[in-house]
């Protein structure tokens, strides 16, 4: 169904909304300035990194050489393969324990950082800034810190993952809680429920599926991150990956990479099944 308007009505609409249609000079200048700043930053980045077309093309050639050296993937011996597989399970354990501990520890901080739960501005500010401070330090830096605190090994890696994810989970939880529907909370309050009841029966049922989905994703993501922190001595398969790269054992490198890819794919498959089961949909 179309609505026909007269030329007079059309002219009147264009006149009344001319600023929105044509755009103001201020908006146009801001758009042009933003684009120019982004282009300038891009050009500055290229010049700072000394990026040239020849270096890119030469890099692709070197990459092809490394791919040839990596084929076929070979651990070297069965004993070496068993060591690599054990290190892979150690990496998965680091990722799983670190993520789960961070998820539990960050939950109360997520409520403290949510504006619709804590009205006190001081508590809210301190909770937010504390999470920002922890989240602002990369997991690799936390690994270096914990190695000096508890020594080399997977325990330091688990603590690094836990500390890094603590800040991220707290922020994500608080955002999910703030986005929750207030009607359920108001319903609990209308029947005489206190603050604890409002959180337990009004907020938690809404945010738990979101939290579970985030935790499952972080377990998968941290399996990859754990390989990086292992390079600095925080346990896991990353230590062997760094060792084989330093000794130019490229076939063993490719074998380790395949192990990591297989583990991440398996965890992604399982987490997708669990995620659909948690949110109440048929797993596909």
Coordinates of C-alpha atoms in Angstrom, one line a residue:
X1 CA 0.0 0.0 0.0
X2 CA 1.6 3.3 -1.1
X3 CA 0.7 6.8 0.2
X4 CA 0.7 9.5 -2.4
X5 CA 1.6 13.0 -1.3
X6 CA 1.2 16.2 -3.2
X7 CA 4.1 18.4 -4.4
X8 CA 3.2 21.0 -1.8
X9 CA 3.4 18.4 1.0
X10 CA 6.6 17.1 -0.3
X11 CA 8.1 20.5 -0.5
X12 CA 6.9 21.3 3.0
X13 CA 8.5 18.1 4.4
X14 CA 11.8 18.8 2.7
X15 CA 11.8 22.3 4.1
X16 CA 11.0 21.3 7.6
X17 CA 13.7 18.5 7.7
X18 CA 16.3 20.1 5.5
X19 CA 19.0 19.9 8.2
X20 CA 18.4 16.2 8.7
X21 CA 18.4 15.5 5.0
X22 CA 21.3 17.6 3.9
X23 CA 23.3 17.4 7.1
X24 CA 24.7 20.4 9.0
X25 CA 28.1 21.9 8.2
X26 CA 29.3 20.8 11.7
X27 CA 28.4 17.2 11.0
X28 CA 30.1 17.2 7.6
X29 CA 33.2 18.7 9.0
X30 CA 33.3 16.2 11.9
X31 CA 32.9 13.3 9.4
X32 CA 35.6 14.6 7.1
X33 CA 37.9 15.3 10.0
X34 CA 37.4 11.8 11.4
X35 CA 38.1 10.2 8.1
X36 CA 41.2 12.3 7.6
X37 CA 42.5 11.5 11.1
X38 CA 42.0 7.7 10.5
X39 CA 43.8 7.9 7.1
X40 CA 46.6 9.9 8.7
X41 CA 46.9 7.3 11.5
X42 CA 47.0 4.5 8.9
X43 CA 49.7 6.2 6.9
X44 CA 51.7 7.0 10.0
X45 CA 51.5 3.4 11.1
X46 CA 52.8 2.2 7.7
X47 CA 55.7 4.6 7.8
X48 CA 56.6 3.8 11.4
X49 CA 56.5 0.0 10.8
X50 CA 58.6 0.5 7.7
X51 CA 56.1 -1.5 5.6
X52 CA 56.9 -1.7 1.9
X53 CA 55.3 -3.8 -0.9
X54 CA 58.6 -5.5 -1.5
X55 CA 58.8 -6.7 2.2
X56 CA 55.3 -8.0 2.0
X57 CA 56.0 -10.0 -1.2
X58 CA 59.3 -11.3 0.2
X59 CA 57.5 -12.3 3.4
X60 CA 55.0 -14.4 1.5
X61 CA 57.9 -16.1 -0.2
X62 CA 59.5 -16.9 3.1
X63 CA 56.2 -18.1 4.4
X64 CA 56.0 -20.6 1.6
X65 CA 59.4 -21.8 2.4
X66 CA 58.5 -22.4 6.0
X67 CA 55.3 -24.2 5.0
X68 CA 57.4 -26.6 2.8
X69 CA 59.8 -27.2 5.8
X70 CA 56.8 -28.0 8.0
X71 CA 55.6 -30.8 5.8
X72 CA 54.9 -33.5 6.8
X73 CA 54.1 -32.9 10.5
X74 CA 56.3 -35.3 12.5
X75 CA 56.8 -35.3 16.3
X76 CA 60.1 -37.1 15.8
X77 CA 59.3 -40.2 17.9
X78 CA 56.4 -41.8 19.8
X79 CA 57.9 -40.8 23.1
X80 CA 58.1 -37.2 21.9
X81 CA 54.5 -37.4 20.7
X82 CA 53.3 -38.6 24.1
X83 CA 55.1 -35.7 25.8
X84 CA 53.5 -33.2 23.4
X85 CA 50.0 -34.7 24.0
X86 CA 50.5 -34.5 27.8
X87 CA 51.6 -30.9 27.4
X88 CA 48.4 -30.2 25.4
X89 CA 46.2 -31.6 28.2
X90 CA 48.2 -29.5 30.6
X91 CA 47.4 -26.4 28.5
X92 CA 43.7 -27.3 28.4
X93 CA 43.7 -27.7 32.2
X94 CA 45.3 -24.3 32.6
X95 CA 42.7 -22.7 30.4
X96 CA 39.8 -24.5 32.1
X97 CA 40.8 -24.0 35.7
X98 CA 41.8 -20.4 35.2
X99 CA 38.6 -19.5 33.3
X100 CA 36.3 -21.3 35.8
X101 CA 38.0 -19.7 38.8
X102 CA 37.8 -16.2 37.2
X103 CA 34.2 -16.7 36.4
X104 CA 33.2 -17.5 40.0
X105 CA 35.4 -14.8 41.5
X106 CA 34.2 -12.1 39.1
X107 CA 30.5 -12.7 39.7
X108 CA 30.1 -10.6 42.9
X109 CA 32.2 -7.9 41.4
X110 CA 29.9 -7.9 38.3
X111 CA 27.0 -7.1 40.6
X112 CA 28.9 -4.4 42.4
X113 CA 29.8 -2.8 39.1
X114 CA 26.2 -2.8 37.8
X115 CA 24.4 0.5 38.2
X116 CA 21.0 -1.1 38.6
X117 CA 22.2 -3.2 41.5
X118 CA 24.5 -0.9 43.5
X119 CA 23.3 2.7 43.7
X120 CA 26.3 3.9 45.8
X121 CA 28.5 5.8 43.4
X122 CA 31.7 5.3 45.4
X123 CA 31.3 1.5 45.5
X124 CA 30.3 1.4 41.8
X125 CA 33.3 3.6 40.8
X126 CA 35.8 1.5 42.8
X127 CA 34.4 -1.7 41.4
X128 CA 34.6 -0.5 37.8
X129 CA 38.1 1.0 38.1
X130 CA 39.4 -2.1 39.9
X131 CA 38.1 -4.3 37.0
X132 CA 39.6 -1.9 34.5
X133 CA 43.0 -2.0 36.2
X134 CA 43.1 -5.8 36.2
X135 CA 41.8 -6.1 32.7
X136 CA 44.2 -3.5 31.4
X137 CA 47.2 -5.9 31.9
X138 CA 47.6 -8.6 29.3
X139 CA 47.7 -12.3 30.3
X140 CA 51.3 -12.6 29.2
X141 CA 52.3 -9.8 31.6
X142 CA 50.4 -11.5 34.4
X143 CA 52.2 -14.7 33.6
X144 CA 55.6 -13.0 34.0
X145 CA 54.4 -11.5 37.3
X146 CA 53.1 -14.8 38.7
X147 CA 56.2 -16.7 37.6
X148 CA 58.2 -14.5 39.9
X149 CA 55.7 -15.0 42.7
X150 CA 55.1 -18.8 42.6
X151 CA 57.8 -20.0 40.2
X152 CA 57.8 -21.6 36.8
X153 CA 55.1 -24.1 35.9
X154 CA 51.4 -24.5 35.0
X155 CA 50.3 -23.1 38.4
X156 CA 51.6 -19.7 37.3
X157 CA 49.9 -20.1 34.0
X158 CA 46.6 -20.9 35.6
X159 CA 46.9 -17.8 37.9
X160 CA 47.7 -15.6 34.9
X161 CA 44.6 -16.7 33.0
X162 CA 42.5 -16.4 36.2
X163 CA 43.7 -12.8 36.9
X164 CA 43.4 -11.6 33.3
X165 CA 39.9 -13.1 32.9
X166 CA 38.7 -11.8 36.2
X167 CA 38.6 -8.2 34.9
X168 CA 37.1 -9.2 31.6
X169 CA 34.4 -11.3 33.2
X170 CA 33.5 -8.6 35.8
X171 CA 33.0 -6.0 33.0
X172 CA 30.9 -8.5 30.9
X173 CA 28.8 -9.5 33.8
X174 CA 28.0 -5.9 34.8
X175 CA 27.0 -5.1 31.3
X176 CA 24.7 -8.1 31.1
X177 CA 23.2 -7.3 34.5
X178 CA 22.6 -3.7 33.5
X179 CA 20.9 -4.9 30.2
X180 CA 18.5 -7.2 32.1
X181 CA 14.8 -6.5 32.0
X182 CA 13.6 -4.7 35.1
X183 CA 10.1 -6.2 35.0
X184 CA 11.2 -9.4 36.7
X185 CA 12.9 -7.5 39.5
X186 CA 9.9 -5.3 40.0
X187 CA 7.7 -8.3 40.1
X188 CA 9.8 -9.9 42.9
X189 CA 9.8 -6.5 44.8
X190 CA 6.0 -6.2 44.5
X191 CA 5.4 -9.4 46.4
X192 CA 7.7 -8.3 49.2
X193 CA 11.0 -9.7 48.0
X194 CA 14.2 -8.0 49.4
X195 CA 17.3 -7.1 47.5
X196 CA 18.8 -10.6 47.7
X197 CA 15.5 -12.1 46.4
X198 CA 15.5 -9.6 43.5
X199 CA 19.0 -10.6 42.5
X200 CA 18.3 -14.3 43.0
X201 CA 14.9 -14.6 41.2
X202 CA 14.8 -11.4 39.1
X203 CA 18.3 -11.0 37.7
X204 CA 20.2 -14.3 37.9
X205 CA 17.8 -16.3 35.7
X206 CA 18.2 -13.7 33.0
X207 CA 21.9 -13.3 33.0
X208 CA 23.0 -16.9 33.7
X209 CA 22.6 -18.1 30.1
X210 CA 24.7 -15.1 28.9
X211 CA 27.3 -15.7 31.6
X212 CA 27.5 -19.4 30.7
X213 CA 27.9 -18.6 27.0
X214 CA 30.7 -16.1 27.8
X215 CA 32.5 -18.7 30.1
X216 CA 32.4 -21.3 27.4
X217 CA 33.8 -18.9 24.8
X218 CA 36.6 -17.9 27.1
X219 CA 37.6 -21.5 27.8
X220 CA 38.0 -22.0 24.0
X221 CA 39.9 -18.6 23.7
X222 CA 42.1 -19.3 26.7
X223 CA 43.2 -22.6 25.2
X224 CA 45.0 -20.6 22.6
X225 CA 46.2 -18.0 25.1
X226 CA 47.7 -20.7 27.3
X227 CA 50.0 -21.6 24.4
X228 CA 51.4 -18.1 24.4
X229 CA 52.0 -17.8 28.2
X230 CA 53.7 -21.2 28.1
X231 CA 56.4 -19.7 26.0
X232 CA 57.6 -17.6 29.0
X233 CA 57.6 -20.7 31.3
X234 CA 54.1 -20.8 32.6
X235 CA 53.6 -24.4 31.6
X236 CA 51.7 -26.1 28.8
X237 CA 52.5 -26.9 25.2
X238 CA 53.8 -23.3 24.5
X239 CA 57.1 -24.2 26.1
X240 CA 57.7 -27.0 23.6
X241 CA 56.4 -24.8 20.7
X242 CA 59.0 -22.2 21.6
X243 CA 61.7 -24.8 22.0
X244 CA 61.0 -26.4 18.6
X245 CA 61.0 -23.0 16.9
X246 CA 64.3 -22.1 18.4
X247 CA 65.9 -25.4 17.3
X248 CA 64.4 -25.1 13.8
X249 CA 62.4 -28.4 14.1
X250 CA 59.7 -27.2 11.7
X251 CA 58.0 -30.6 11.3
X252 CA 57.6 -30.8 15.1
X253 CA 56.3 -27.2 15.0
X254 CA 53.6 -28.2 12.5
X255 CA 52.7 -31.2 14.6
X256 CA 52.2 -29.0 17.7
X257 CA 50.1 -26.5 15.7
X258 CA 47.9 -29.3 14.5
X259 CA 47.4 -30.5 18.1
X260 CA 46.4 -27.0 19.2
X261 CA 44.0 -26.7 16.3
X262 CA 42.4 -30.1 17.0
X263 CA 42.0 -29.2 20.7
X264 CA 40.4 -25.8 19.9
X265 CA 38.1 -27.3 17.3
X266 CA 37.0 -30.0 19.8
X267 CA 36.4 -27.5 22.6
X268 CA 34.4 -25.2 20.1
X269 CA 32.2 -28.2 19.1
X270 CA 31.5 -29.2 22.7
X271 CA 30.9 -25.6 23.9
X272 CA 28.4 -25.0 21.1
X273 CA 26.5 -28.1 22.2
X274 CA 26.5 -27.0 25.8
X275 CA 25.6 -23.4 24.9
X276 CA 22.5 -24.5 23.0
X277 CA 21.6 -26.9 25.8
X278 CA 21.9 -24.1 28.4
X279 CA 19.8 -21.5 26.5
X280 CA 17.1 -24.1 25.9
X281 CA 17.4 -24.6 22.2
X282 CA 18.0 -27.8 20.3
X283 CA 21.7 -28.4 19.6
X284 CA 22.5 -28.3 15.9

